[in-house]
mmCIF file of C-alpha atoms in Angstrom:
data_model
loop_
_atom_site.group_PDB
_atom_site.id
_atom_site.type_symbol
_atom_site.label_atom_id
_atom_site.label_comp_id
_atom_site.label_asym_id
_atom_site.label_seq_id
_atom_site.Cartn_x
_atom_site.Cartn_y
_atom_site.Cartn_z
ATOM 1 C CA MET A 1 5.355 37.593 -90.045
ATOM 2 C CA SER A 2 8.570 39.568 -90.464
ATOM 3 C CA ARG A 3 11.326 39.600 -87.887
ATOM 4 C CA ARG A 4 10.888 43.378 -87.483
ATOM 5 C CA ARG A 5 7.192 42.950 -86.560
ATOM 6 C CA TRP A 6 8.063 40.361 -83.890
ATOM 7 C CA VAL A 7 10.607 42.739 -82.421
ATOM 8 C CA LEU A 8 8.032 45.542 -82.200
ATOM 9 C CA ILE A 9 5.463 43.294 -80.552
ATOM 10 C CA GLY A 10 8.051 42.058 -78.047
ATOM 11 C CA ALA A 11 9.093 45.608 -77.188
ATOM 12 C CA ALA A 12 5.477 46.661 -76.622
ATOM 13 C CA ALA A 13 4.877 43.688 -74.338
ATOM 14 C CA GLY A 14 7.984 44.605 -72.399
ATOM 15 C CA VAL A 15 6.659 48.118 -71.858
ATOM 16 C CA VAL A 16 3.402 46.674 -70.506
ATOM 17 C CA VAL A 17 5.280 44.350 -68.142
ATOM 18 C CA ILE A 18 7.531 47.179 -66.925
ATOM 19 C CA ALA A 19 4.526 49.454 -66.373
ATOM 20 C CA ALA A 20 2.691 46.767 -64.453
ATOM 21 C CA GLY A 21 5.778 46.088 -62.362
ATOM 22 C CA ALA A 22 6.114 49.774 -61.571
ATOM 23 C CA GLY A 23 2.495 49.847 -60.432
ATOM 24 C CA ILE A 24 3.051 46.895 -58.130
ATOM 25 C CA TRP A 25 6.225 48.493 -56.710
ATOM 26 C CA PHE A 26 4.441 51.799 -56.111
ATOM 27 C CA ALA A 27 1.520 50.088 -54.366
ATOM 28 C CA ALA A 28 3.898 48.143 -52.161
ATOM 29 C CA THR A 29 6.148 51.063 -51.186
ATOM 30 C CA ARG A 30 3.815 54.042 -50.882
ATOM 31 C CA SER A 31 3.061 55.292 -47.374
ATOM 32 C CA PRO A 32 -0.340 54.342 -45.910
ATOM 33 C CA THR A 33 -2.972 57.048 -45.911
ATOM 34 C CA PRO A 34 -4.085 58.430 -42.521
ATOM 35 C CA GLN A 35 -7.135 56.163 -42.663
ATOM 36 C CA GLU A 36 -5.009 53.116 -43.466
ATOM 37 C CA ALA A 37 -2.545 54.013 -40.697
ATOM 38 C CA ALA A 38 -5.349 54.376 -38.135
ATOM 39 C CA LEU A 39 -6.906 51.101 -39.225
ATOM 40 C CA GLY A 40 -3.514 49.393 -39.070
ATOM 41 C CA TYR A 41 -3.102 50.561 -35.485
ATOM 42 C CA LEU A 42 -6.539 49.215 -34.558
ATOM 43 C CA ARG A 43 -5.842 45.859 -36.190
ATOM 44 C CA ALA A 44 -2.565 45.612 -34.243
ATOM 45 C CA LEU A 45 -4.444 46.311 -30.999
ATOM 46 C CA GLU A 46 -6.994 43.642 -31.900
ATOM 47 C CA SER A 47 -4.215 41.107 -32.449
ATOM 48 C CA GLY A 48 -2.873 41.492 -28.904
ATOM 49 C CA ASP A 49 0.655 41.323 -30.335
ATOM 50 C CA PRO A 50 2.974 43.994 -28.871
ATOM 51 C CA SER A 51 5.379 43.635 -31.814
ATOM 52 C CA ALA A 52 2.593 44.395 -34.271
ATOM 53 C CA VAL A 53 1.653 47.482 -32.254
ATOM 54 C CA GLU A 54 5.264 48.637 -32.091
ATOM 55 C CA ASP A 55 5.586 48.236 -35.875
ATOM 56 C CA THR A 56 2.876 50.859 -36.386
ATOM 57 C CA GLY A 57 5.265 53.515 -35.037
ATOM 58 C CA VAL A 58 3.222 54.482 -31.982
ATOM 59 C CA ASP A 59 5.408 55.736 -29.125
ATOM 60 C CA ALA A 60 4.645 53.012 -26.566
ATOM 61 C CA SER A 61 7.051 52.473 -23.672
ATOM 62 C CA PRO A 62 8.536 49.034 -22.873
ATOM 63 C CA THR A 63 6.279 49.004 -19.802
ATOM 64 C CA ALA A 64 3.193 49.565 -21.951
ATOM 65 C CA LEU A 65 4.205 46.932 -24.511
ATOM 66 C CA SER A 66 4.973 44.304 -21.867
ATOM 67 C CA ALA A 67 1.747 44.991 -19.953
ATOM 68 C CA PHE A 68 -0.205 44.754 -23.243
ATOM 69 C CA ALA A 69 1.152 41.235 -23.815
ATOM 70 C CA HIS A 70 -0.598 40.231 -20.570
ATOM 71 C CA ALA A 71 -3.838 42.211 -21.027
ATOM 72 C CA SER A 72 -7.011 40.406 -19.994
ATOM 73 C CA ALA A 73 -9.025 41.594 -23.034
ATOM 74 C CA HIS A 74 -8.329 43.388 -26.319
ATOM 75 C CA ILE A 75 -10.454 45.597 -28.530
ATOM 76 C CA GLU A 76 -12.758 43.979 -31.071
ATOM 77 C CA ASP A 77 -14.736 45.007 -34.169
ATOM 78 C CA ALA A 78 -12.696 48.209 -34.561
ATOM 79 C CA GLU A 79 -13.519 50.557 -37.420
ATOM 80 C CA VAL A 80 -12.429 53.962 -38.679
ATOM 81 C CA THR A 81 -15.642 55.917 -39.158
ATOM 82 C CA SER A 82 -14.185 59.162 -40.562
ATOM 83 C CA VAL A 83 -10.935 61.035 -41.152
ATOM 84 C CA SER A 84 -10.573 64.797 -41.186
ATOM 85 C CA GLU A 85 -7.865 67.424 -41.012
ATOM 86 C CA ALA A 86 -7.018 68.455 -37.460
ATOM 87 C CA ASP A 87 -5.790 71.782 -36.140
ATOM 88 C CA GLY A 88 -2.120 72.504 -36.696
ATOM 89 C CA GLY A 89 -1.846 73.407 -40.356
ATOM 90 C CA PRO A 90 -2.638 71.665 -43.658
ATOM 91 C CA GLY A 91 -1.322 68.143 -43.801
ATOM 92 C CA GLN A 92 0.311 68.324 -40.384
ATOM 93 C CA ARG A 93 -2.247 66.462 -38.282
ATOM 94 C CA MET A 94 -5.239 64.305 -39.090
ATOM 95 C CA THR A 95 -8.027 63.067 -36.838
ATOM 96 C CA ALA A 96 -9.522 59.609 -37.229
ATOM 97 C CA GLU A 97 -12.833 58.928 -35.517
ATOM 98 C CA ILE A 98 -12.997 55.282 -34.450
ATOM 99 C CA SER A 99 -15.406 52.822 -32.859
ATOM 100 C CA PHE A 100 -14.733 49.479 -31.190
ATOM 101 C CA ARG A 101 -15.866 47.018 -28.540
ATOM 102 C CA LEU A 102 -13.929 46.275 -25.382
ATOM 103 C CA GLY A 103 -15.058 44.146 -22.487
ATOM 104 C CA GLY A 104 -18.534 43.842 -23.945
ATOM 105 C CA ASP A 105 -19.058 47.616 -24.178
ATOM 106 C CA GLU A 106 -19.197 49.869 -27.232
ATOM 107 C CA HIS A 107 -16.708 52.744 -27.345
ATOM 108 C CA ALA A 108 -15.930 55.683 -29.593
ATOM 109 C CA ALA A 109 -12.727 57.707 -29.607
ATOM 110 C CA ALA A 110 -10.556 59.943 -31.773
ATOM 111 C CA LEU A 111 -6.998 59.196 -32.872
ATOM 112 C CA THR A 112 -4.632 61.959 -33.917
ATOM 113 C CA LEU A 113 -2.187 61.011 -36.648
ATOM 114 C CA VAL A 114 1.017 62.881 -37.379
ATOM 115 C CA PRO A 115 3.631 62.427 -40.105
ATOM 116 C CA ALA A 116 6.799 60.797 -38.790
ATOM 117 C CA SER A 117 9.672 59.178 -40.685
ATOM 118 C CA GLY A 118 7.774 59.448 -43.935
ATOM 119 C CA ARG A 119 4.528 57.875 -42.773
ATOM 120 C CA TRP A 120 1.451 58.590 -40.687
ATOM 121 C CA THR A 121 1.560 57.350 -37.110
ATOM 122 C CA VAL A 122 -0.799 57.568 -34.144
ATOM 123 C CA ASP A 123 0.440 59.938 -31.424
ATOM 124 C CA ALA A 124 -0.170 59.788 -27.647
ATOM 125 C CA SER A 125 -3.920 59.975 -28.287
ATOM 126 C CA GLY A 126 -3.706 56.265 -29.017
ATOM 127 C CA MET A 127 -2.740 55.540 -25.400
ATOM 128 C CA GLY A 128 -4.819 55.482 -22.220
ATOM 129 C CA ALA A 129 -3.718 56.925 -18.860
ATOM 130 C CA VAL A 130 -4.227 54.738 -15.784
ATOM 131 C CA THR A 131 -3.717 55.709 -12.140
ATOM 132 C CA ALA A 132 -3.883 53.063 -9.417
ATOM 133 C CA THR A 133 -4.291 53.295 -5.655
ATOM 134 C CA ALA A 134 -4.078 50.574 -3.030
ATOM 135 C CA THR A 135 -5.172 50.276 0.589
ATOM 136 C CA ILE A 136 -1.804 48.684 1.469
ATOM 137 C CA GLY A 137 1.525 49.174 -0.234
ATOM 138 C CA SER A 138 3.041 51.617 -2.684
ATOM 139 C CA PHE A 139 2.915 49.487 -5.842
ATOM 140 C CA VAL A 140 0.523 47.469 -7.965
ATOM 141 C CA THR A 141 1.078 45.120 -10.880
ATOM 142 C CA ILE A 142 -0.745 45.873 -14.139
ATOM 143 C CA GLY A 143 -0.506 43.008 -16.591
ATOM 144 C CA ASP A 144 2.994 41.887 -15.668
ATOM 145 C CA GLN A 145 4.404 45.345 -14.926
ATOM 146 C CA THR A 146 4.797 46.729 -11.407
ATOM 147 C CA VAL A 147 4.084 50.471 -11.193
ATOM 148 C CA PRO A 148 3.887 52.991 -8.334
ATOM 149 C CA VAL A 149 0.471 53.866 -6.954
ATOM 150 C CA GLY A 150 -0.713 57.430 -7.390
ATOM 151 C CA GLU A 151 1.295 57.930 -10.580
ATOM 152 C CA GLU A 152 -0.163 58.049 -14.083
ATOM 153 C CA THR A 153 0.913 55.221 -16.390
ATOM 154 C CA LEU A 154 0.294 55.289 -20.153
ATOM 155 C CA LEU A 155 -1.012 51.971 -21.461
ATOM 156 C CA LEU A 156 -2.159 50.645 -24.809
ATOM 157 C CA PRO A 157 -5.946 50.370 -25.156
ATOM 158 C CA ALA A 158 -7.055 47.098 -23.551
ATOM 159 C CA ALA A 159 -8.454 45.703 -20.306
ATOM 160 C CA TYR A 160 -5.926 44.823 -17.627
ATOM 161 C CA GLY A 161 -5.897 42.825 -14.423
ATOM 162 C CA VAL A 162 -4.441 44.782 -11.507
ATOM 163 C CA THR A 163 -3.024 43.103 -8.405
ATOM 164 C CA ALA A 164 -1.491 44.295 -5.159
ATOM 165 C CA ALA A 165 2.310 44.207 -5.086
ATOM 166 C CA PRO A 166 4.313 42.406 -4.008
ATOM 167 C CA SER A 167 1.843 39.617 -4.712
ATOM 168 C CA ARG A 168 3.679 37.073 -2.527
ATOM 169 C CA LEU A 169 2.995 39.274 0.509
ATOM 170 C CA LEU A 170 -0.228 41.133 -0.365
ATOM 171 C CA ASP A 171 -3.583 39.977 -1.669
ATOM 172 C CA GLY A 172 -5.987 42.108 -3.716
ATOM 173 C CA GLN A 173 -7.003 42.582 -7.310
ATOM 174 C CA GLY A 174 -9.045 44.704 -9.685
ATOM 175 C CA THR A 175 -9.576 45.484 -13.369
ATOM 176 C CA VAL A 176 -8.980 48.650 -15.346
ATOM 177 C CA VAL A 177 -9.844 49.550 -18.938
ATOM 178 C CA ALA A 178 -7.462 51.860 -20.799
ATOM 179 C CA LEU A 179 -9.168 53.766 -23.627
ATOM 180 C CA PRO A 180 -7.540 55.883 -26.349
ATOM 181 C CA GLY A 181 -7.083 59.428 -25.070
ATOM 182 C CA GLY A 182 -8.860 58.571 -21.822
ATOM 183 C CA SER A 183 -8.023 58.480 -18.124
ATOM 184 C CA ALA A 184 -9.008 55.692 -15.749
ATOM 185 C CA GLU A 185 -8.519 54.990 -12.050
ATOM 186 C CA VAL A 186 -8.467 51.700 -10.203
ATOM 187 C CA ASP A 187 -8.406 51.094 -6.449
ATOM 188 C CA VAL A 188 -7.079 47.780 -5.178
ATOM 189 C CA GLU A 189 -8.430 46.593 -1.838
ATOM 190 C CA SER A 190 -5.275 45.034 -0.453
ATOM 191 C CA ALA A 191 -4.880 42.624 2.452
ATOM 192 C CA LEU A 192 -1.937 40.998 4.187
ATOM 193 C CA ARG A 193 -1.158 37.430 3.203
ATOM 194 C CA PRO A 194 0.015 35.016 5.917
ATOM 195 C CA GLU A 195 3.340 34.998 4.080
ATOM 196 C CA ALA A 196 3.761 38.690 4.968
ATOM 197 C CA THR A 197 3.955 37.922 8.692
ATOM 198 C CA ALA A 198 6.464 35.133 8.066
ATOM 199 C CA ALA A 199 8.592 37.434 5.894
ATOM 200 C CA ALA A 200 8.415 40.211 8.498
ATOM 201 C CA GLN A 201 9.520 37.805 11.240
ATOM 202 C CA THR A 202 12.483 36.678 9.131
ATOM 203 C CA THR A 203 13.429 40.286 8.445
ATOM 204 C CA LEU A 204 13.153 41.219 12.120
ATOM 205 C CA ASP A 205 15.211 38.216 13.199
ATOM 206 C CA ALA A 206 17.993 39.305 10.829
ATOM 207 C CA GLN A 207 17.859 42.852 12.186
ATOM 208 C CA LEU A 208 17.995 41.640 15.793
ATOM 209 C CA ALA A 209 20.955 39.402 14.954
ATOM 210 C CA ALA A 210 22.808 42.538 13.868
ATOM 211 C CA CYS A 211 21.590 44.307 17.010
ATOM 212 C CA THR A 212 23.144 41.704 19.297
ATOM 213 C CA GLU A 213 26.664 41.790 17.889
ATOM 214 C CA PRO A 214 29.302 42.755 20.523
ATOM 215 C CA ALA A 215 29.356 46.547 20.866
ATOM 216 C CA GLU A 216 30.487 49.437 23.062
ATOM 217 C CA ALA A 217 27.017 50.927 23.323
ATOM 218 C CA MET A 218 23.413 49.833 23.151
ATOM 219 C CA PRO A 219 22.187 49.852 19.539
ATOM 220 C CA GLU A 220 19.289 52.097 18.634
ATOM 221 C CA GLY A 221 16.010 50.780 17.292
ATOM 222 C CA CYS A 222 16.575 47.312 18.745
ATOM 223 C CA GLY A 223 14.354 47.487 21.810
ATOM 224 C CA ILE A 224 17.336 46.840 24.089
ATOM 225 C CA ARG A 225 17.428 48.717 27.389
ATOM 226 C CA ILE A 226 20.046 47.940 30.030
ATOM 227 C CA PRO A 227 20.164 49.851 33.351
ATOM 228 C CA TRP A 228 23.966 49.897 33.426
ATOM 229 C CA GLY A 229 24.060 53.650 34.049
ATOM 230 C CA THR A 230 23.486 53.138 37.796
ATOM 231 C CA GLU A 231 26.467 50.794 38.156
ATOM 232 C CA PHE A 232 28.987 51.810 35.490
ATOM 233 C CA ARG A 233 30.973 54.985 34.990
ATOM 234 C CA SER A 234 31.853 53.863 31.443
ATOM 235 C CA VAL A 235 31.303 50.782 29.287
ATOM 236 C CA SER A 236 33.954 49.144 27.112
ATOM 237 C CA GLU A 237 31.930 46.241 25.734
ATOM 238 C CA ILE A 238 28.454 44.718 25.736
ATOM 239 C CA ARG A 239 27.971 41.082 24.755
ATOM 240 C CA TYR A 240 24.527 39.643 24.134
ATOM 241 C CA ARG A 241 23.028 36.190 24.244
ATOM 242 C CA VAL A 242 19.603 35.702 22.707
ATOM 243 C CA GLU A 243 17.586 33.048 24.507
ATOM 244 C CA GLN A 244 14.347 33.751 22.691
ATOM 245 C CA LEU A 245 13.555 36.155 19.862
ATOM 246 C CA PRO A 246 10.481 38.393 20.132
ATOM 247 C CA VAL A 247 7.470 37.025 18.251
ATOM 248 C CA LEU A 248 6.065 39.459 15.690
ATOM 249 C CA THR A 249 2.479 40.449 15.005
ATOM 250 C CA LEU A 250 1.961 42.386 11.759
ATOM 251 C CA SER A 251 -0.663 45.034 10.946
ATOM 252 C CA VAL A 252 -1.233 47.011 7.769
ATOM 253 C CA ASP A 253 1.127 49.792 8.810
ATOM 254 C CA GLY A 254 3.214 48.481 11.705
ATOM 255 C CA PHE A 255 4.479 45.575 13.763
ATOM 256 C CA ASP A 256 4.647 44.580 17.418
ATOM 257 C CA ALA A 257 7.153 41.923 18.514
ATOM 258 C CA VAL A 258 7.066 40.797 22.156
ATOM 259 C CA GLY A 259 8.149 37.985 24.448
ATOM 260 C CA GLY A 260 11.863 38.009 23.751
ATOM 261 C CA VAL A 261 14.442 36.849 26.275
ATOM 262 C CA LEU A 262 17.843 38.556 26.154
ATOM 263 C CA VAL A 263 20.979 38.327 28.304
ATOM 264 C CA ALA A 264 23.552 41.138 28.191
ATOM 265 C CA THR A 265 27.003 41.066 29.795
ATOM 266 C CA VAL A 266 28.397 44.557 30.312
ATOM 267 C CA SER A 267 32.116 45.221 30.888
ATOM 268 C CA GLY A 268 33.672 48.521 31.845
ATOM 269 C CA THR A 269 34.524 50.795 34.757
ATOM 270 C CA GLY A 270 32.271 50.819 37.797
ATOM 271 C CA ARG A 271 31.205 53.861 39.768
ATOM 272 C CA ASP A 272 34.052 53.209 42.188
ATOM 273 C CA GLY A 273 36.634 53.327 39.361
ATOM 274 C CA ALA A 274 37.347 49.600 39.415
ATOM 275 C CA GLU A 275 36.863 47.227 36.519
ATOM 276 C CA ARG A 276 33.387 45.774 36.548
ATOM 277 C CA ARG A 277 31.431 43.087 34.661
ATOM 278 C CA THR A 278 27.714 42.586 35.219
ATOM 279 C CA THR A 279 25.115 40.371 33.537
ATOM 280 C CA TYR A 280 21.561 41.570 32.993
ATOM 281 C CA ARG A 281 18.635 39.410 31.834
ATOM 282 C CA THR A 282 15.260 40.527 30.523
ATOM 283 C CA THR A 283 12.262 38.330 29.787
ATOM 284 C CA SER A 284 10.252 41.121 28.192
ATOM 285 C CA TRP A 285 12.396 42.078 25.213
ATOM 286 C CA SER A 286 10.060 43.788 22.737
ATOM 287 C CA VAL A 287 10.410 45.729 19.484
ATOM 288 C CA ARG A 288 7.825 47.901 17.755
ATOM 289 C CA GLY A 289 7.849 49.916 14.550
ATOM 290 C CA ASP A 290 6.471 50.659 11.103
ATOM 291 C CA VAL A 291 6.170 48.430 8.056
ATOM 292 C CA SER A 292 6.185 49.517 4.422
ATOM 293 C CA PHE A 293 6.221 47.616 1.146
ATOM 294 C CA THR A 294 8.494 47.992 -1.864
ATOM 295 C CA ASP A 295 7.703 46.500 -5.261
ATOM 296 C CA ASP A 296 9.050 43.096 -4.186
ATOM 297 C CA ASP A 297 9.600 43.092 -0.422
ATOM 298 C CA LEU A 298 8.766 44.715 2.903
ATOM 299 C CA VAL A 299 10.753 47.107 5.108
ATOM 300 C CA LEU A 300 10.619 47.211 8.894
ATOM 301 C CA THR A 301 11.554 50.433 10.703
ATOM 302 C CA ALA A 302 11.866 49.976 14.464
ATOM 303 C CA TRP A 303 11.115 52.895 16.740
#
């Protein structure tokens, strides 16, 4: 065979290789179709991996991604049953009808896909709105994320455990299922843990310690009442000695602390204009007020 013929054959083979390589490159770099994008989102949800979900381009908040990592159940057997053009102009929005199982139940939903950054991505229709309430407290924990009660939180489709917050002080739990494009509510029946009373007593003791610092007037909200007005024209200093702190009883919305013993020494000017110092002692020092809960602690507000 002549050298020229070998050259021609080699050139033709090179064209075939280049063409094949171009086909592989195109297949690897082309944007997924709306159906492929919807299916990719479903597969990421099935995996339970927040990074995989984030890679699909869906606009999920850090709260949603972190809660998803601690979901109690993920979707299964997800399929895209049909894809059609949605309202909003040709090629601007597509709708993917989907089916899946979650928590043993069959579900159907619709995902809206929009073009973003050169590819199709699922919009907010891929998220589920959850609103929680609780019999005690202003927060609950969903997955591992603490959120306010009464406010809507967007979550990735999954089943989530919901607990009263703060969990070290309150007991109570529930389950909520977030579905694509859906809204769900969950009510947590909360109860006080024994640790809540101990924490409230510690908090009250710290507040009463501040109340009994030397002062020129009786502090407000400390349950301290001294009848010095009948014996003093003016007071220059009050010094306290705590013999026994009031013992606190906690309820769901308030506290009652009784049985304290307090000694107060009052210095100032007596009714006759002379310097005067008198000691008062009470064996019924009591403090009452309201209790509320933050996301990680409690707050006592004395009356």
